[in-house]
Structure formats: C-alpha cells, structure tokens
Coordinates of C-alpha atoms and ligand atoms in Angstrom, one line a residue:
M1 CA -62.5 45.2 3.7
Q2 CA -63.3 41.6 2.7
Y3 CA -61.3 39.5 5.1
T4 CA -60.2 35.9 4.3
E5 CA -59.8 34.6 7.8
I6 CA -60.6 35.4 11.4
M7 CA -58.2 34.5 14.2
V8 CA -59.9 33.8 17.5
R9 CA -58.4 34.0 20.9
Y10 CA -60.0 31.9 23.6
G11 CA -61.4 33.3 26.8
E12 CA -61.3 31.9 30.3
L13 CA -61.0 28.4 29.0
S14 CA -57.2 28.8 28.6
T15 CA -57.0 28.4 32.3
K16 CA -59.0 25.2 32.5
G17 CA -56.1 22.7 32.4
K18 CA -57.0 19.2 31.4
N19 CA -60.5 20.1 30.3
R20 CA -59.1 22.4 27.7
R21 CA -59.6 20.0 24.8
N22 CA -63.3 19.7 25.6
F23 CA -63.7 23.4 25.8
I24 CA -62.0 24.0 22.5
D25 CA -63.9 21.2 20.8
R26 CA -67.2 22.6 22.2
L27 CA -66.3 26.1 21.1
G28 CA -65.5 24.9 17.6
F29 CA -68.9 23.1 17.5
N30 CA -70.7 26.2 18.7
V31 CA -69.0 28.4 16.2
R32 CA -69.9 26.0 13.4
S33 CA -73.5 25.8 14.4
A34 CA -73.7 29.6 14.9
M35 CA -72.5 29.9 11.3
H36 CA -74.6 27.1 9.9
D37 CA -75.9 29.3 7.1
F38 CA -72.4 30.2 5.8
P39 CA -71.7 26.9 4.1
K40 CA -68.3 27.7 2.7
L41 CA -66.8 28.7 6.0
V42 CA -64.3 26.3 7.6
V43 CA -63.5 26.3 11.4
K44 CA -60.3 24.9 12.7
A45 CA -60.1 24.9 16.5
H46 CA -56.4 24.5 17.5
R47 CA -55.0 24.3 21.0
D48 CA -54.0 28.0 21.3
R49 CA -56.3 29.7 18.8
M50 CA -59.1 29.1 16.4
H51 CA -58.9 29.9 12.8
I52 CA -62.0 30.6 10.8
Y53 CA -61.5 30.5 7.0
L54 CA -64.1 32.6 5.2
N55 CA -63.7 31.1 1.7
G56 CA -65.6 34.1 0.3
E57 CA -68.4 34.3 2.9
D58 CA -69.2 37.9 3.9
S59 CA -66.8 38.8 6.7
D60 CA -69.0 41.7 8.1
K61 CA -71.8 39.3 8.8
V62 CA -69.6 36.6 10.2
I63 CA -68.0 39.1 12.5
E64 CA -71.3 40.3 13.9
R65 CA -72.3 36.7 14.6
L66 CA -69.0 35.8 16.2
K67 CA -69.3 38.7 18.7
Q68 CA -72.1 36.7 20.3
V69 CA -70.5 33.4 20.8
F70 CA -69.5 32.7 24.4
G71 CA -66.0 31.6 25.2
I72 CA -64.2 34.0 23.0
Q73 CA -61.9 36.7 24.4
N74 CA -61.3 38.6 21.3
F75 CA -60.7 38.0 17.6
S76 CA -58.9 39.6 14.6
P77 CA -60.2 39.5 11.1
S78 CA -57.3 39.1 8.7
V79 CA -56.4 39.0 5.1
R80 CA -54.2 36.2 3.6
V81 CA -51.8 37.1 0.8
E82 CA -49.2 35.0 -1.0
R83 CA -45.8 34.6 0.7
D84 CA -44.5 37.5 -1.4
V85 CA -43.3 40.7 0.3
E86 CA -44.7 42.8 -2.6
A87 CA -48.1 41.4 -2.1
V88 CA -47.9 42.1 1.6
K89 CA -46.8 45.8 1.0
E90 CA -49.8 46.4 -1.3
K91 CA -52.3 44.9 1.0
A92 CA -50.8 46.8 4.0
V93 CA -51.3 50.1 2.2
E94 CA -54.8 49.2 1.3
M95 CA -55.6 48.3 4.9
I96 CA -54.1 51.5 6.4
N97 CA -55.8 53.7 3.7
E98 CA -59.1 52.3 4.6
K99 CA -58.8 53.4 8.2
F100 CA -56.7 56.5 7.6
F101 CA -57.4 59.8 9.4
D102 CA -55.3 62.9 9.7
G103 CA -52.4 62.5 12.0
M104 CA -52.8 58.8 12.4
T105 CA -49.9 56.8 13.9
F106 CA -49.0 53.2 13.3
K107 CA -46.4 50.5 13.6
V108 CA -45.9 47.1 12.1
N109 CA -45.6 44.0 14.2
T110 CA -44.4 40.9 12.5
R111 CA -44.4 37.3 13.7
R112 CA -43.1 34.2 12.0
S113 CA -44.4 30.8 12.7
D114 CA -42.4 29.7 9.7
H115 CA -38.8 30.4 10.6
H116 CA -37.5 29.4 7.1
F117 CA -39.0 32.5 5.5
V118 CA -36.3 34.5 3.7
Y119 CA -36.6 37.6 5.9
D120 CA -36.7 37.8 9.6
T121 CA -39.2 39.8 11.6
N122 CA -37.1 43.0 11.9
E123 CA -36.4 43.1 8.2
L124 CA -40.1 42.6 7.5
N125 CA -41.1 45.3 9.9
E126 CA -38.8 47.7 8.2
M127 CA -39.6 46.8 4.6
I128 CA -43.4 46.9 5.1
G129 CA -43.4 49.9 7.5
G130 CA -41.2 51.9 5.1
Y131 CA -43.3 51.1 2.1
V132 CA -46.5 52.1 3.9
L133 CA -45.0 55.3 5.2
Q134 CA -44.0 56.3 1.6
N135 CA -47.4 55.5 0.2
V136 CA -49.8 56.9 2.8
P137 CA -49.0 60.7 3.1
G138 CA -49.5 62.1 6.6
L139 CA -49.0 58.8 8.4
K140 CA -46.5 58.7 11.2
V141 CA -44.7 55.8 13.0
K142 CA -45.2 55.5 16.8
M143 CA -43.9 52.5 18.7
K144 CA -45.8 53.1 21.9
N145 CA -49.6 53.0 21.7
P146 CA -50.0 53.8 18.0
D147 CA -53.5 54.3 16.6
I148 CA -53.1 51.2 14.5
T149 CA -50.8 48.2 14.9
L150 CA -50.6 46.3 11.7
R151 CA -50.0 42.6 12.6
V152 CA -48.2 40.5 10.0
E153 CA -48.0 36.8 10.5
V154 CA -45.8 34.6 8.3
R155 CA -47.2 31.1 8.2
C156 CA -46.4 28.2 5.9
D157 CA -49.6 28.6 3.9
G158 CA -49.4 32.4 3.4
I159 CA -48.9 35.7 5.1
Y160 CA -51.7 37.1 7.2
L161 CA -52.4 40.8 7.9
S162 CA -54.7 42.2 10.5
H163 CA -55.1 45.5 12.4
E164 CA -57.9 45.1 14.9
K165 CA -58.8 43.1 17.9
I166 CA -62.6 42.9 18.3
Q167 CA -63.9 42.2 21.8
G168 CA -65.7 38.8 22.1
A169 CA -68.6 37.9 24.4
G170 CA -66.5 36.4 27.1
G171 CA -68.0 33.7 29.3
L172 CA -67.7 30.0 28.7
P173 CA -68.6 28.0 25.6
V174 CA -72.2 26.9 25.9
G175 CA -72.4 23.2 26.7
T176 CA -69.3 23.0 28.8
A177 CA -71.3 23.4 32.0
G178 CA -73.8 20.8 31.1
R179 CA -77.5 21.0 30.2
A180 CA -80.4 22.6 32.1
M181 CA -84.0 23.6 31.5
L182 CA -85.0 27.3 31.4
M183 CA -88.6 28.1 32.3
L184 CA -89.4 30.6 29.6
S185 CA -92.4 32.8 29.9
G186 CA -93.1 35.6 27.5
G187 CA -91.9 38.2 30.1
I188 CA -88.8 40.3 30.5
D189 CA -87.0 38.3 33.1
S190 CA -86.7 34.7 31.9
P191 CA -85.0 35.4 28.6
V192 CA -82.4 37.4 30.6
A193 CA -82.0 34.5 33.0
G194 CA -81.4 32.3 30.0
Y195 CA -78.8 34.6 28.5
L196 CA -76.9 34.6 31.9
A197 CA -77.1 30.8 32.2
M198 CA -75.7 30.4 28.7
K199 CA -72.9 32.9 29.4
R200 CA -71.6 30.5 32.1
G201 CA -71.6 27.6 29.7
V202 CA -75.0 26.1 30.3
D203 CA -76.8 24.5 27.4
I204 CA -80.4 25.4 28.0
E205 CA -83.6 24.0 26.7
M206 CA -86.7 26.2 26.9
V207 CA -89.7 24.9 28.7
H208 CA -92.8 27.0 28.0
F209 CA -96.3 26.4 29.4
F210 CA -99.3 27.5 27.4
S211 CA -103.0 27.2 27.8
P212 CA -105.0 27.2 24.6
P213 CA -107.7 28.5 24.1
Y214 CA -107.0 30.9 26.9
T215 CA -103.7 31.9 25.4
S216 CA -103.3 32.5 21.7
E217 CA -101.0 31.0 19.0
Q218 CA -99.4 34.4 19.0
A219 CA -98.4 34.1 22.6
L220 CA -96.8 30.8 21.9
N221 CA -95.0 32.3 18.9
K222 CA -93.8 35.1 21.0
A223 CA -92.0 32.6 23.3
K224 CA -90.5 30.9 20.3
E225 CA -89.4 34.3 18.9
L226 CA -87.7 35.1 22.2
T227 CA -85.9 31.7 21.9
A228 CA -84.8 32.6 18.4
K229 CA -83.3 35.8 19.8
L230 CA -81.1 33.8 22.1
T231 CA -79.9 31.3 19.5
P232 CA -77.0 33.4 18.2
Y233 CA -75.2 32.6 21.5
V234 CA -75.2 28.9 20.7
G235 CA -76.6 28.1 17.3
R236 CA -79.8 26.3 18.1
I237 CA -82.1 25.8 21.1
Q238 CA -84.7 23.2 21.7
F239 CA -88.1 24.7 22.5
I240 CA -90.4 22.5 24.6
E241 CA -94.0 23.5 24.7
V242 CA -96.1 22.0 27.5
P243 CA -99.9 22.1 27.3
F244 CA -101.1 23.5 30.6
T245 CA -104.8 24.0 30.1
E246 CA -106.1 21.0 31.9
I247 CA -104.0 21.6 35.0
Q248 CA -105.0 25.3 35.2
E249 CA -108.7 24.5 34.8
T250 CA -108.5 21.8 37.4
V251 CA -106.5 23.9 39.9
K252 CA -108.9 26.8 39.4
H253 CA -111.8 24.6 40.0
D254 CA -110.5 22.6 43.0
V255 CA -108.1 24.9 44.9
P256 CA -108.9 28.0 47.0
S257 CA -108.1 31.0 45.0
G258 CA -105.3 32.2 47.4
Y259 CA -103.3 29.1 46.5
L260 CA -104.0 29.0 42.8
M261 CA -100.7 30.6 41.9
T262 CA -98.7 28.5 44.3
I263 CA -100.2 25.2 43.1
Q264 CA -99.9 26.1 39.4
R265 CA -96.2 26.9 39.9
R266 CA -95.7 23.7 41.7
F267 CA -97.1 21.9 38.7
M268 CA -94.8 23.9 36.4
L269 CA -91.8 22.9 38.5
R270 CA -92.7 19.2 38.6
L271 CA -93.2 19.2 34.8
T272 CA -89.9 20.9 34.2
E273 CA -88.1 18.5 36.5
A274 CA -89.7 15.5 34.7
L275 CA -88.5 17.0 31.4
A276 CA -85.1 17.6 32.7
K277 CA -84.7 14.1 33.9
K278 CA -85.9 12.7 30.6
R279 CA -83.6 14.9 28.6
G280 CA -80.4 14.9 30.6
G281 CA -80.9 18.3 32.3
L282 CA -79.1 18.8 35.6
A283 CA -80.8 21.9 36.9
I284 CA -83.7 24.3 36.4
F285 CA -83.3 28.0 35.6
N286 CA -86.1 30.6 35.9
G287 CA -86.5 34.3 35.9
E288 CA -87.6 34.9 39.5
A289 CA -86.4 38.0 41.2
L290 CA -87.1 38.7 44.8
G291 CA -89.9 41.0 45.7
Q292 CA -91.2 41.7 42.2
V293 CA -94.6 40.0 42.5
A294 CA -96.6 37.8 44.9
S295 CA -94.9 34.6 43.7
Q296 CA -91.5 36.0 44.4
T297 CA -91.3 36.2 48.1
L298 CA -89.0 33.8 49.9
E299 CA -92.0 32.0 51.5
S300 CA -93.5 31.6 48.1
M301 CA -90.3 30.3 46.6
A302 CA -90.0 27.8 49.4
A303 CA -93.6 26.6 48.9
I304 CA -93.1 26.2 45.2
N305 CA -89.6 24.7 45.5
D306 CA -91.0 22.0 47.8
V307 CA -91.8 19.7 44.9
T308 CA -88.3 19.2 43.7
T309 CA -84.8 18.5 44.9
M310 CA -83.2 19.5 41.6
P311 CA -81.3 22.8 41.9
V312 CA -83.5 25.7 40.9
L313 CA -81.2 28.5 39.8
R314 CA -82.3 32.1 39.6
P315 CA -79.7 34.3 37.8
V316 CA -81.6 37.5 38.2
V317 CA -82.8 36.9 41.8
S318 CA -81.1 40.0 43.3
M319 CA -81.2 42.3 40.4
D320 CA -83.4 45.4 40.3
K321 CA -85.9 45.5 37.4
N322 CA -83.9 48.3 35.8
E323 CA -80.8 46.2 35.8
I324 CA -82.7 43.3 34.2
I325 CA -84.2 45.6 31.6
K326 CA -80.8 46.9 30.7
I327 CA -79.6 43.4 29.8
A328 CA -82.9 42.6 28.0
Q329 CA -82.2 45.7 25.8
K330 CA -78.7 44.6 25.2
I331 CA -79.7 41.2 24.0
D332 CA -82.6 42.6 22.1
T333 CA -85.4 40.7 23.9
F334 CA -87.0 43.7 25.6
D335 CA -89.2 45.0 22.8
L336 CA -90.6 41.5 22.2
S337 CA -91.1 40.8 25.9
I338 CA -93.3 43.9 26.3
M339 CA -95.6 43.0 23.5
P340 CA -99.0 42.6 25.1
F341 CA -99.8 38.9 24.5
E342 CA -101.6 37.1 27.3
D343 CA -99.6 34.7 29.4
C344 CA -101.1 31.6 30.9
C345 CA -100.2 32.9 34.4
T346 CA -101.9 36.2 33.9
V347 CA -105.1 34.6 32.5
F348 CA -105.4 32.4 35.6
A349 CA -104.0 34.9 38.1
P350 CA -106.1 34.9 41.3
P351 CA -107.3 38.4 42.4
A352 CA -105.4 38.0 45.7
P353 CA -102.6 35.5 45.7
K354 CA -101.1 34.6 49.1
T355 CA -97.7 36.2 49.4
K356 CA -96.8 33.9 52.3
P357 CA -98.2 30.6 51.3
K358 CA -97.7 27.6 53.7
I359 CA -96.0 24.4 52.4
D360 CA -98.5 22.1 54.3
R361 CA -101.5 24.0 52.9
A362 CA -100.1 23.6 49.4
R363 CA -99.5 19.9 49.9
Y364 CA -103.0 19.5 51.5
Y365 CA -104.8 21.1 48.6
E366 CA -102.9 19.1 46.1
S367 CA -103.7 15.8 47.9
R368 CA -107.2 16.2 46.6
L369 CA -106.0 16.3 42.9
D370 CA -104.9 13.6 40.6
V371 CA -101.4 15.0 40.4
D372 CA -99.8 12.1 38.6
G373 CA -102.5 11.8 36.0
L374 CA -102.4 15.6 35.3
I375 CA -98.6 15.5 35.0
Q376 CA -98.7 12.5 32.7
R377 CA -101.2 13.9 30.4
A378 CA -99.3 17.2 30.1
L379 CA -96.1 15.3 29.4
D380 CA -97.9 13.3 26.7
G381 CA -98.9 16.5 24.9
V382 CA -95.3 18.0 24.9
K383 CA -94.0 19.2 21.5
V384 CA -90.3 19.9 20.8
T385 CA -89.1 22.4 18.2
N386 CA -85.5 22.9 17.2
I387 CA -85.1 26.6 16.8
Q388 CA -82.1 27.9 14.8
I389 CA -80.5 31.3 14.2
G390 CA -82.6 33.2 11.7
D391 CA -85.9 31.4 12.4
S392 CA -88.8 33.7 12.8
F393 CA -92.2 33.1 14.3
L394 CA -93.8 36.5 14.4
N395 CA -93.5 37.6 10.8
D396 CA -96.8 39.4 11.1
S397 CA -95.9 40.9 14.4
E398 CA -96.7 44.4 13.4
Q399 CA -100.0 43.4 12.1
A400 CA -100.7 41.3 15.2
F401 CA -99.7 44.3 17.2
S402 CA -102.0 46.6 15.5
E403 CA -104.9 44.1 15.9
L404 CA -104.3 44.1 19.6
L405 CA -104.5 47.9 19.9
Ligands
ATP1 P1 -90.9 36.8 33.5 O1 -90.6 38.2 33.1 O2 -89.8 35.9 33.1 O3 -92.2 36.4 33.0 P2 -92.1 37.6 35.9 O4 -91.4 38.7 36.7 O5 -93.3 38.0 35.1 O6 -91.0 36.9 35.0 P3 -93.6 35.5 37.0 O7 -94.6 35.7 36.0 O8 -93.9 35.4 38.4 O9 -92.5 36.5 36.9 O10 -92.8 34.2 36.6 C1 -91.7 33.8 37.3 C2 -90.9 32.8 36.5 O11 -91.7 31.6 36.3 C3 -90.6 33.3 35.1 O12 -89.4 34.1 35.1 C4 -90.4 32.0 34.4 O13 -89.1 31.5 34.6 C5 -91.5 31.1 35.0 N1 -92.7 31.1 34.2 C6 -93.8 31.9 34.3 N2 -94.7 31.7 33.4 C7 -94.2 30.7 32.6 C8 -94.7 30.0 31.4 N3 -95.8 30.3 30.9 N4 -93.9 29.1 30.9 C9 -92.7 28.8 31.5 N5 -92.2 29.4 32.5 C10 -92.9 30.4 33.1
MG2 MG1 -94.2 36.7 33.7

C-alpha cells in the first residue's frame, strides 16, 4: 500500500519535562536529515506526535529508514482520504483486503480531533465496520485483541486510516546528549560502541588514525564505509582522519618495544582529546572491552587514560565478544569489520606488549620524545569528511577482497 503519511509516537522523551521542546526539535531535525534524499517529504514535529507527509515518496523505503532513527517509540503509516465517509469505506476495504487471511478478526477504532464532523465516533465505527464486513467475506468482528485494528482519525484536513504500529528504534534523539568523539578503528568493537553511544542521544564524530604507506587507502575506506553504515541513525556523521605515521615511526624507533602499544595509545588519546576540545566534544568513546587483548587490562587502561581528564566511555567494556558480534550483525557492520585490511595498530604491534604497563614508565619514555611537536603535526594533517546516508567508499570491495586472497 502506498501510504500518504506516517504518524510517529515519541519514545522516552515524553517524560523529559521542560527539555521536551529541544528533544522534539532535534528529532525533527534528525528525521529530516535521515530522509535528505526524499525531497518531497515534509516533517512536522508537534508536541505530542510527529507527522511525516510523504507527498508521493515511496513509503516502504521511508518506513525502513524511519525504523533506525533513535527517539521513536513506534509509528503508524496511514492513508489520507477526503472527509467523505464513502471514500473512507472504500479505502478501509482496500486496506483490510491487502492483509486478509482466512479467519481474520478486526475492529474499527475512530478518533475525532475535529468535533464538528457530521458523525460521531460511534456512528463512524458502525458505518465503516459494517461496510467492511459486508465487503470482505470471511472477516469477523472482535473487540478484544483482534488481528487488525483499523484506526480512523478525523482531522480538519482529511481522514486518516492506519492499521499497524511499527516498532521504532527507541533510545534518545541523537544530539540531545551532546557531542563526543568515537575512536573508530576498522574492527568489530568500535562501530558497536558508536551505535550504543548514539542510542543514548550522543552525537558522535569519528576519529580514525591511519598510517600510510603502512596502511592502505582501502583500510581508510573501510573505516569510512563503517561510518556510512552508522549514518542511518542520525543522517550524517563527520569522519576525521588523523595521519599517524610519523608518531608510529618515532615511537617504534625511540621506545622499548614492550611499551610501543601503550605509548601509541596515549598519543591517540591525546589527539582525540585535542580534536574534541576543538570541535565541542564533551567525552571520548572507544571500543575497549576488558580482557580481550593486551591493551585491554585495567592496568593498561589506566596507563593510557593517564593523558586525559576527559571522560573516556567504553560502552562495550563488560560485554563478551559474542554479545558484541550479535549487535555488529544487527547493525550490519560485522561483515565489513572482518574484511582483512591492515590496521595501523596491527602493523606496528609489538611482539610482546606489556599487559601491565606502569604509568611512570610510560611517562618516562615519552619524556624523551617531542610530544607537542608530534601532536601538532598530526593535527595539522587532519582531514574531515561529511559522510551521509547512502555514501559508499568500497564500491570495488569484492574486487579488493579477491585481490587480498
Ligand atoms: P576494535 O574492534 O574496535 O578495533 P579491538 O578489540 O580490536 O577493537 P584494539 O585494537 O585494542 O581493540 O582497540 C581498542 C580501541 O582503540 C578500539 O575499539 C578503538 O576505539 C580504538 N582504536 C584502535 N585503533 C584505532 C584506529 N586506527 N583509529 C581510531 N581508533 C582506534
Ligand atoms: Mg582493533
């Protein structure tokens, strides 16, 4: 069925009292940007509900997109007809017929926001219900838990019919919890961490470290493609690529190999903090999980975290790998994440990283480096890309894949 409108019910935000207006405005903005390639669509975010007028845009595609926007409890696609009972009857029969199966039960539930309409809700229920029963053989009425409830809403500009409530993504509208940086590698965990941050309303910007020529253009594109996978939840995401080659070469040259990883991570964190401060970010998210690898012991986290006082948030910290993978599959980042492109950390991974690095040791080795100069030059080389829904960076992924094999 080609619907004309989608009625959206808000999620948790209904309980947020005086911030309500901000939440609704932000959700409206997010829905508009998530639908930026449907130019005829009009979004009206009211206090209690949002109405999306399709104006001929493909409702199936819009519905799929809408399922991913955080801050929506559920929504109902509906069809508008003229304020004419005959038109409502015909459309009601068409709707029920489309879903009909043997033994199906239904009821009509009418609401009027326009109380001047000639018939009241009981009269409308009876007229429409009776007509549908006559014209759909085999259909039965059931007041309690019918298979289909046909909702009819009489408004001043027309009468709206709908029969399903589609579950929304829940969570809070992205942006209502402020902005933060996500350290995005090409791995499985960090995209999941990003998804979870967005679900709680955080507007994330991706920070990705790459080390040409040790890492390829394809590895960079993979990180961008992962970012593109997360855009449907918000519409667009800024992708910040940070050149990391000079730092990695210097660290490798000047730091004992047991501390390579710790010091590299300290640089990553300093750079991410600097970018956050410059761009209005309030916190740093990453994909660290306890116990997965050498860098993910509490000692290691402490030694790395030593360089910043900004909150470093780790949404997947206590999840098992399998739990993380489940979410990665749900958000469709898993297959991309496991593509075998080299990451700057794997290229420069020491053979035996310290699993219990000492903070003073890390500080001491760094005191021999030109930390400020290295940071400044990396920041000077930063490039920002605005990534939108539908953008693609690995068009030749299959080809690239086969070349790797
Ligand atoms: P992931 O699956 O996210 O890569 P991981 O289990 O492989 O995580 P590490 O490689 O130790 O763990 O990385 C820990 C975290 O450090 C990552 O989740 C990510 O947030 C950050 N990180 C690692 N490499 C990069 C990179 N090249 N650019 C940005 N952040 C990175
Ligand atoms: Mg990794």
